Amino acid sequence: MITTEQREKLRGWFAGRLPDGLFEELVEVTPDREEITVIGRIPEPRLVDGASDAERETAVRARIQEFRERTREARIEVAREAEHLFRRKVSWGVVCGAERALFTHVAAPVMTRLRQPERQVLDTLIAGGVARSRSDALAWCVRLVQRHTDDWLTELRESLEHVQRVRAQGPDSEEVADSSTDDGEDG
């Protein structure tokens, strides 16, 4: 699990390393075991007063695409450096107005064993047209749980960080590390 301190260090590294003016604001840096997602705010397009929703939506999408193409080389340079340093892939995204877009991101496979009642839930989602496959159905379920339990998951993550800090301060933390390198003599 990624600690708050590790998150803060990653955010600090990206804030210091990103070229000036790349983003109006660094919105978030989100790491997990496989990937670091960097999302920044870009300026909204200037439109005439009273522009329609369709015009606004199209202009925002065009702005996001323009940003993606224009900044590709700079983002690749930062990503290569970060991937070497942090041993994770770097993914990029932007916020423009109310629109949030991810450019590229890791789709990591997850192995799981499900019993029949759980598989039936996934198959029902497929039959109902909610998902194309069991993999899509499982991802849909995870997103649903995430949406409805953000507060609980945040509290759980904070508790796990506390457990990691307490373990690191334990009386045996150095002894365990020392004993693992101890070679016994053959009799």
PDB file of C-alpha atoms in Angstrom:
ATOM      1  CA  MET A   1       0.000   0.000   0.000  1.00  0.00           C
ATOM      2  CA  ILE A   2       1.149   3.539  -0.758  1.00  0.00           C
ATOM      3  CA  THR A   3       1.521   5.745   2.333  1.00  0.00           C
ATOM      4  CA  THR A   4       0.505   9.383   2.619  1.00  0.00           C
ATOM      5  CA  GLU A   5       4.176  10.378   2.827  1.00  0.00           C
ATOM      6  CA  GLN A   6       4.958   8.469  -0.388  1.00  0.00           C
ATOM      7  CA  ARG A   7       2.006  10.172  -2.117  1.00  0.00           C
ATOM      8  CA  GLU A   8       3.236  13.570  -0.952  1.00  0.00           C
ATOM      9  CA  LYS A   9       6.781  12.869  -2.188  1.00  0.00           C
ATOM     10  CA  LEU A  10       5.464  11.773  -5.589  1.00  0.00           C
ATOM     11  CA  ARG A  11       3.281  14.868  -5.854  1.00  0.00           C
ATOM     12  CA  GLY A  12       6.246  17.031  -4.868  1.00  0.00           C
ATOM     13  CA  TRP A  13       8.491  15.383  -7.440  1.00  0.00           C
ATOM     14  CA  PHE A  14       5.980  15.939 -10.246  1.00  0.00           C
ATOM     15  CA  ALA A  15       5.236  19.508  -9.095  1.00  0.00           C
ATOM     16  CA  GLY A  16       8.956  20.263  -9.248  1.00  0.00           C
ATOM     17  CA  ARG A  17       9.706  18.326 -12.423  1.00  0.00           C
ATOM     18  CA  LEU A  18       6.825  19.297 -14.714  1.00  0.00           C
ATOM     19  CA  PRO A  19       7.719  22.075 -17.151  1.00  0.00           C
ATOM     20  CA  ASP A  20       6.400  25.491 -16.122  1.00  0.00           C
ATOM     21  CA  GLY A  21       3.113  26.241 -17.800  1.00  0.00           C
ATOM     22  CA  LEU A  22       2.315  22.635 -18.706  1.00  0.00           C
ATOM     23  CA  PHE A  23      -0.761  22.768 -16.471  1.00  0.00           C
ATOM     24  CA  GLU A  24      -2.577  25.668 -14.837  1.00  0.00           C
ATOM     25  CA  GLU A  25      -2.613  23.505 -11.729  1.00  0.00           C
ATOM     26  CA  LEU A  26      -1.493  20.002 -10.787  1.00  0.00           C
ATOM     27  CA  VAL A  27      -4.842  18.519  -9.744  1.00  0.00           C
ATOM     28  CA  GLU A  28      -3.772  15.074  -8.543  1.00  0.00           C
ATOM     29  CA  VAL A  29      -1.023  12.488  -8.544  1.00  0.00           C
ATOM     30  CA  THR A  30      -2.444   9.039  -7.821  1.00  0.00           C
ATOM     31  CA  PRO A  31      -0.100   6.060  -7.425  1.00  0.00           C
ATOM     32  CA  ASP A  32      -0.727   2.361  -7.025  1.00  0.00           C
ATOM     33  CA  ARG A  33       1.582  -0.647  -7.434  1.00  0.00           C
ATOM     34  CA  GLU A  34       1.596  -0.510 -11.254  1.00  0.00           C
ATOM     35  CA  GLU A  35       0.982   3.088 -12.225  1.00  0.00           C
ATOM     36  CA  ILE A  36       1.184   6.774 -11.331  1.00  0.00           C
ATOM     37  CA  THR A  37      -1.622   8.876 -12.810  1.00  0.00           C
ATOM     38  CA  VAL A  38      -0.874  12.592 -13.185  1.00  0.00           C
ATOM     39  CA  ILE A  39      -3.816  14.911 -13.828  1.00  0.00           C
ATOM     40  CA  GLY A  40      -3.554  18.642 -14.394  1.00  0.00           C
ATOM     41  CA  ARG A  41      -5.970  21.465 -15.124  1.00  0.00           C
ATOM     42  CA  ILE A  42      -5.817  23.155 -18.508  1.00  0.00           C
ATOM     43  CA  PRO A  43      -7.559  26.386 -19.503  1.00  0.00           C
ATOM     44  CA  GLU A  44     -11.047  26.238 -20.903  1.00  0.00           C
ATOM     45  CA  PRO A  45     -11.524  27.524 -24.437  1.00  0.00           C
ATOM     46  CA  ARG A  46     -12.841  31.074 -24.720  1.00  0.00           C
ATOM     47  CA  LEU A  47     -16.325  31.084 -26.189  1.00  0.00           C
ATOM     48  CA  VAL A  48     -18.826  33.786 -26.928  1.00  0.00           C
ATOM     49  CA  ASP A  49     -21.439  34.489 -24.280  1.00  0.00           C
ATOM     50  CA  GLY A  50     -24.446  32.245 -24.730  1.00  0.00           C
ATOM     51  CA  ALA A  51     -22.558  29.475 -26.529  1.00  0.00           C
ATOM     52  CA  SER A  52     -24.624  26.299 -26.729  1.00  0.00           C
ATOM     53  CA  ASP A  53     -23.829  23.208 -24.701  1.00  0.00           C
ATOM     54  CA  ALA A  54     -22.891  21.385 -27.908  1.00  0.00           C
ATOM     55  CA  GLU A  55     -20.451  24.161 -28.875  1.00  0.00           C
ATOM     56  CA  ARG A  56     -18.928  24.207 -25.382  1.00  0.00           C
ATOM     57  CA  GLU A  57     -18.587  20.390 -25.264  1.00  0.00           C
ATOM     58  CA  THR A  58     -16.956  20.259 -28.694  1.00  0.00           C
ATOM     59  CA  ALA A  59     -14.580  23.115 -27.854  1.00  0.00           C
ATOM     60  CA  VAL A  60     -13.494  21.432 -24.608  1.00  0.00           C
ATOM     61  CA  ARG A  61     -12.852  18.118 -26.380  1.00  0.00           C
ATOM     62  CA  ALA A  62     -10.843  19.923 -29.060  1.00  0.00           C
ATOM     63  CA  ARG A  63      -8.816  21.768 -26.392  1.00  0.00           C
ATOM     64  CA  ILE A  64      -8.028  18.486 -24.638  1.00  0.00           C
ATOM     65  CA  GLN A  65      -6.930  16.876 -27.922  1.00  0.00           C
ATOM     66  CA  GLU A  66      -4.801  19.904 -28.827  1.00  0.00           C
ATOM     67  CA  PHE A  67      -3.120  19.813 -25.397  1.00  0.00           C
ATOM     68  CA  ARG A  68      -2.471  16.090 -25.678  1.00  0.00           C
ATOM     69  CA  GLU A  69      -0.765  16.414 -29.063  1.00  0.00           C
ATOM     70  CA  ARG A  70       1.155  19.615 -28.285  1.00  0.00           C
ATOM     71  CA  THR A  71       2.593  18.377 -24.963  1.00  0.00           C
ATOM     72  CA  ARG A  72       3.290  14.753 -25.929  1.00  0.00           C
ATOM     73  CA  GLU A  73       7.094  15.069 -26.117  1.00  0.00           C
ATOM     74  CA  ALA A  74       7.385  16.937 -22.795  1.00  0.00           C
ATOM     75  CA  ARG A  75       5.123  14.438 -21.050  1.00  0.00           C
ATOM     76  CA  ILE A  76       7.054  11.480 -22.486  1.00  0.00           C
ATOM     77  CA  GLU A  77      10.326  12.946 -21.208  1.00  0.00           C
ATOM     78  CA  VAL A  78       8.938  13.385 -17.679  1.00  0.00           C
ATOM     79  CA  ALA A  79       7.293   9.940 -17.779  1.00  0.00           C
ATOM     80  CA  ARG A  80      10.520   8.185 -18.789  1.00  0.00           C
ATOM     81  CA  GLU A  81      12.392   9.815 -15.939  1.00  0.00           C
ATOM     82  CA  ALA A  82       9.643   9.013 -13.432  1.00  0.00           C
ATOM     83  CA  GLU A  83       9.278   5.413 -14.653  1.00  0.00           C
ATOM     84  CA  HIS A  84      12.999   4.868 -14.158  1.00  0.00           C
ATOM     85  CA  LEU A  85      12.978   6.531 -10.740  1.00  0.00           C
ATOM     86  CA  PHE A  86       9.736   5.081  -9.324  1.00  0.00           C
ATOM     87  CA  ARG A  87       9.518   1.781 -11.259  1.00  0.00           C
ATOM     88  CA  ARG A  88       5.910   2.405 -12.327  1.00  0.00           C
ATOM     89  CA  LYS A  89       4.253   3.447 -15.561  1.00  0.00           C
ATOM     90  CA  VAL A  90       3.075   7.055 -15.753  1.00  0.00           C
ATOM     91  CA  SER A  91      -0.357   7.890 -17.130  1.00  0.00           C
ATOM     92  CA  TRP A  92      -1.659  11.351 -17.952  1.00  0.00           C
ATOM     93  CA  GLY A  93      -4.975  13.127 -17.829  1.00  0.00           C
ATOM     94  CA  VAL A  94      -6.477  16.595 -17.723  1.00  0.00           C
ATOM     95  CA  VAL A  95      -9.381  18.525 -16.311  1.00  0.00           C
ATOM     96  CA  CYS A  96     -10.809  21.176 -18.615  1.00  0.00           C
ATOM     97  CA  GLY A  97     -13.893  22.883 -17.251  1.00  0.00           C
ATOM     98  CA  ALA A  98     -16.175  20.098 -16.024  1.00  0.00           C
ATOM     99  CA  GLU A  99     -14.601  17.508 -18.355  1.00  0.00           C
ATOM    100  CA  ARG A 100     -12.024  15.030 -17.081  1.00  0.00           C
ATOM    101  CA  ALA A 101     -10.082  12.955 -19.613  1.00  0.00           C
ATOM    102  CA  LEU A 102      -7.420  10.268 -19.206  1.00  0.00           C
ATOM    103  CA  PHE A 103      -5.076   9.833 -22.150  1.00  0.00           C
ATOM    104  CA  THR A 104      -3.426   6.506 -21.552  1.00  0.00           C
ATOM    105  CA  HIS A 105      -3.582   4.351 -18.503  1.00  0.00           C
ATOM    106  CA  VAL A 106      -2.685   0.855 -17.422  1.00  0.00           C
ATOM    107  CA  ALA A 107      -5.330  -1.851 -17.536  1.00  0.00           C
ATOM    108  CA  ALA A 108      -3.761  -4.321 -15.122  1.00  0.00           C
ATOM    109  CA  PRO A 109      -5.024  -7.906 -15.139  1.00  0.00           C
ATOM    110  CA  VAL A 110      -6.282  -9.207 -11.822  1.00  0.00           C
ATOM    111  CA  MET A 111      -6.633 -12.896 -11.159  1.00  0.00           C
ATOM    112  CA  THR A 112      -9.531 -14.037  -9.010  1.00  0.00           C
ATOM    113  CA  ARG A 113     -11.467 -17.174  -8.214  1.00  0.00           C
ATOM    114  CA  LEU A 114     -15.219 -16.831  -8.058  1.00  0.00           C
ATOM    115  CA  ARG A 115     -17.802 -19.324  -6.950  1.00  0.00           C
ATOM    116  CA  GLN A 116     -20.952 -19.919  -8.964  1.00  0.00           C
ATOM    117  CA  PRO A 117     -23.183 -17.334  -7.213  1.00  0.00           C
ATOM    118  CA  GLU A 118     -20.563 -14.648  -7.874  1.00  0.00           C
ATOM    119  CA  ARG A 119     -20.143 -15.727 -11.506  1.00  0.00           C
ATOM    120  CA  GLN A 120     -23.915 -15.608 -11.912  1.00  0.00           C
ATOM    121  CA  VAL A 121     -23.888 -11.929 -10.897  1.00  0.00           C
ATOM    122  CA  LEU A 122     -21.324 -11.205 -13.615  1.00  0.00           C
ATOM    123  CA  ASP A 123     -23.225 -13.269 -16.186  1.00  0.00           C
ATOM    124  CA  THR A 124     -26.441 -11.384 -15.367  1.00  0.00           C
ATOM    125  CA  LEU A 125     -24.668  -8.083 -16.038  1.00  0.00           C
ATOM    126  CA  ILE A 126     -23.508  -9.467 -19.390  1.00  0.00           C
ATOM    127  CA  ALA A 127     -26.987 -10.751 -20.279  1.00  0.00           C
ATOM    128  CA  GLY A 128     -28.469  -7.362 -19.340  1.00  0.00           C
ATOM    129  CA  GLY A 129     -26.078  -5.545 -21.667  1.00  0.00           C
ATOM    130  CA  VAL A 130     -24.289  -3.749 -18.817  1.00  0.00           C
ATOM    131  CA  ALA A 131     -20.970  -5.454 -19.663  1.00  0.00           C
ATOM    132  CA  ARG A 132     -19.432  -7.262 -22.637  1.00  0.00           C
ATOM    133  CA  SER A 133     -17.492  -9.830 -20.626  1.00  0.00           C
ATOM    134  CA  ARG A 134     -16.942 -11.099 -17.109  1.00  0.00           C
ATOM    135  CA  SER A 135     -13.885  -8.870 -16.922  1.00  0.00           C
ATOM    136  CA  ASP A 136     -15.964  -5.798 -17.847  1.00  0.00           C
ATOM    137  CA  ALA A 137     -18.687  -6.864 -15.405  1.00  0.00           C
ATOM    138  CA  LEU A 138     -16.190  -7.216 -12.570  1.00  0.00           C
ATOM    139  CA  ALA A 139     -14.682  -3.791 -13.362  1.00  0.00           C
ATOM    140  CA  TRP A 140     -18.226  -2.338 -13.364  1.00  0.00           C
ATOM    141  CA  CYS A 141     -18.846  -3.852  -9.907  1.00  0.00           C
ATOM    142  CA  VAL A 142     -15.593  -2.419  -8.557  1.00  0.00           C
ATOM    143  CA  ARG A 143     -16.471   1.073  -9.868  1.00  0.00           C
ATOM    144  CA  LEU A 144     -19.924   0.813  -8.288  1.00  0.00           C
ATOM    145  CA  VAL A 145     -18.482  -0.168  -4.913  1.00  0.00           C
ATOM    146  CA  GLN A 146     -15.867   2.581  -5.184  1.00  0.00           C
ATOM    147  CA  ARG A 147     -18.509   5.216  -5.911  1.00  0.00           C
ATOM    148  CA  HIS A 148     -20.611   4.229  -2.914  1.00  0.00           C
ATOM    149  CA  THR A 149     -17.861   3.617  -0.396  1.00  0.00           C
ATOM    150  CA  ASP A 150     -15.249   6.343  -0.937  1.00  0.00           C
ATOM    151  CA  ASP A 151     -15.436   7.521   2.683  1.00  0.00           C
ATOM    152  CA  TRP A 152     -15.121   3.986   4.034  1.00  0.00           C
ATOM    153  CA  LEU A 153     -12.197   3.165   1.702  1.00  0.00           C
ATOM    154  CA  THR A 154     -10.421   6.391   2.686  1.00  0.00           C
ATOM    155  CA  GLU A 155     -10.779   5.519   6.365  1.00  0.00           C
ATOM    156  CA  LEU A 156      -9.520   1.982   5.704  1.00  0.00           C
ATOM    157  CA  ARG A 157      -6.446   3.295   3.814  1.00  0.00           C
ATOM    158  CA  GLU A 158      -5.649   5.678   6.669  1.00  0.00           C
ATOM    159  CA  SER A 159      -5.938   2.816   9.166  1.00  0.00           C
ATOM    160  CA  LEU A 160      -3.585   0.668   7.092  1.00  0.00           C
ATOM    161  CA  GLU A 161      -1.038   3.489   7.001  1.00  0.00           C
ATOM    162  CA  HIS A 162      -1.230   3.693  10.794  1.00  0.00           C
ATOM    163  CA  VAL A 163      -0.648  -0.076  11.055  1.00  0.00           C
ATOM    164  CA  GLN A 164       2.423   0.209   8.808  1.00  0.00           C
ATOM    165  CA  ARG A 165       3.870   3.017  10.965  1.00  0.00           C
ATOM    166  CA  VAL A 166       3.312   1.025  14.169  1.00  0.00           C
ATOM    167  CA  ARG A 167       4.914  -2.105  12.659  1.00  0.00           C
ATOM    168  CA  ALA A 168       7.939  -0.105  11.550  1.00  0.00           C
ATOM    169  CA  GLN A 169       8.425   1.165  15.116  1.00  0.00           C
ATOM    170  CA  GLY A 170       8.136  -2.311  16.640  1.00  0.00           C
ATOM    171  CA  PRO A 171      10.881  -3.679  18.885  1.00  0.00           C
ATOM    172  CA  ASP A 172      11.708  -6.568  16.541  1.00  0.00           C
ATOM    173  CA  SER A 173      11.893  -4.597  13.299  1.00  0.00           C
ATOM    174  CA  GLU A 174      15.724  -4.489  13.273  1.00  0.00           C
ATOM    175  CA  GLU A 175      16.195  -8.002  14.707  1.00  0.00           C
ATOM    176  CA  VAL A 176      14.049  -9.536  11.986  1.00  0.00           C
ATOM    177  CA  ALA A 177      16.091  -7.801   9.298  1.00  0.00           C
ATOM    178  CA  ASP A 178      19.384  -8.838  10.961  1.00  0.00           C
ATOM    179  CA  SER A 179      18.387 -12.480  11.512  1.00  0.00           C
ATOM    180  CA  SER A 180      17.356 -12.944   7.896  1.00  0.00           C
ATOM    181  CA  THR A 181      20.959 -12.421   6.770  1.00  0.00           C
ATOM    182  CA  ASP A 182      22.480 -14.632   9.478  1.00  0.00           C
ATOM    183  CA  ASP A 183      24.048 -17.784   8.052  1.00  0.00           C
ATOM    184  CA  GLY A 184      24.245 -20.689  10.453  1.00  0.00           C
ATOM    185  CA  GLU A 185      27.298 -22.914  10.492  1.00  0.00           C
ATOM    186  CA  ASP A 186      27.006 -26.415   9.149  1.00  0.00           C
ATOM    187  CA  GLY A 187      27.817 -28.920  11.929  1.00  0.00           C
TER     188      GLY A 187
END
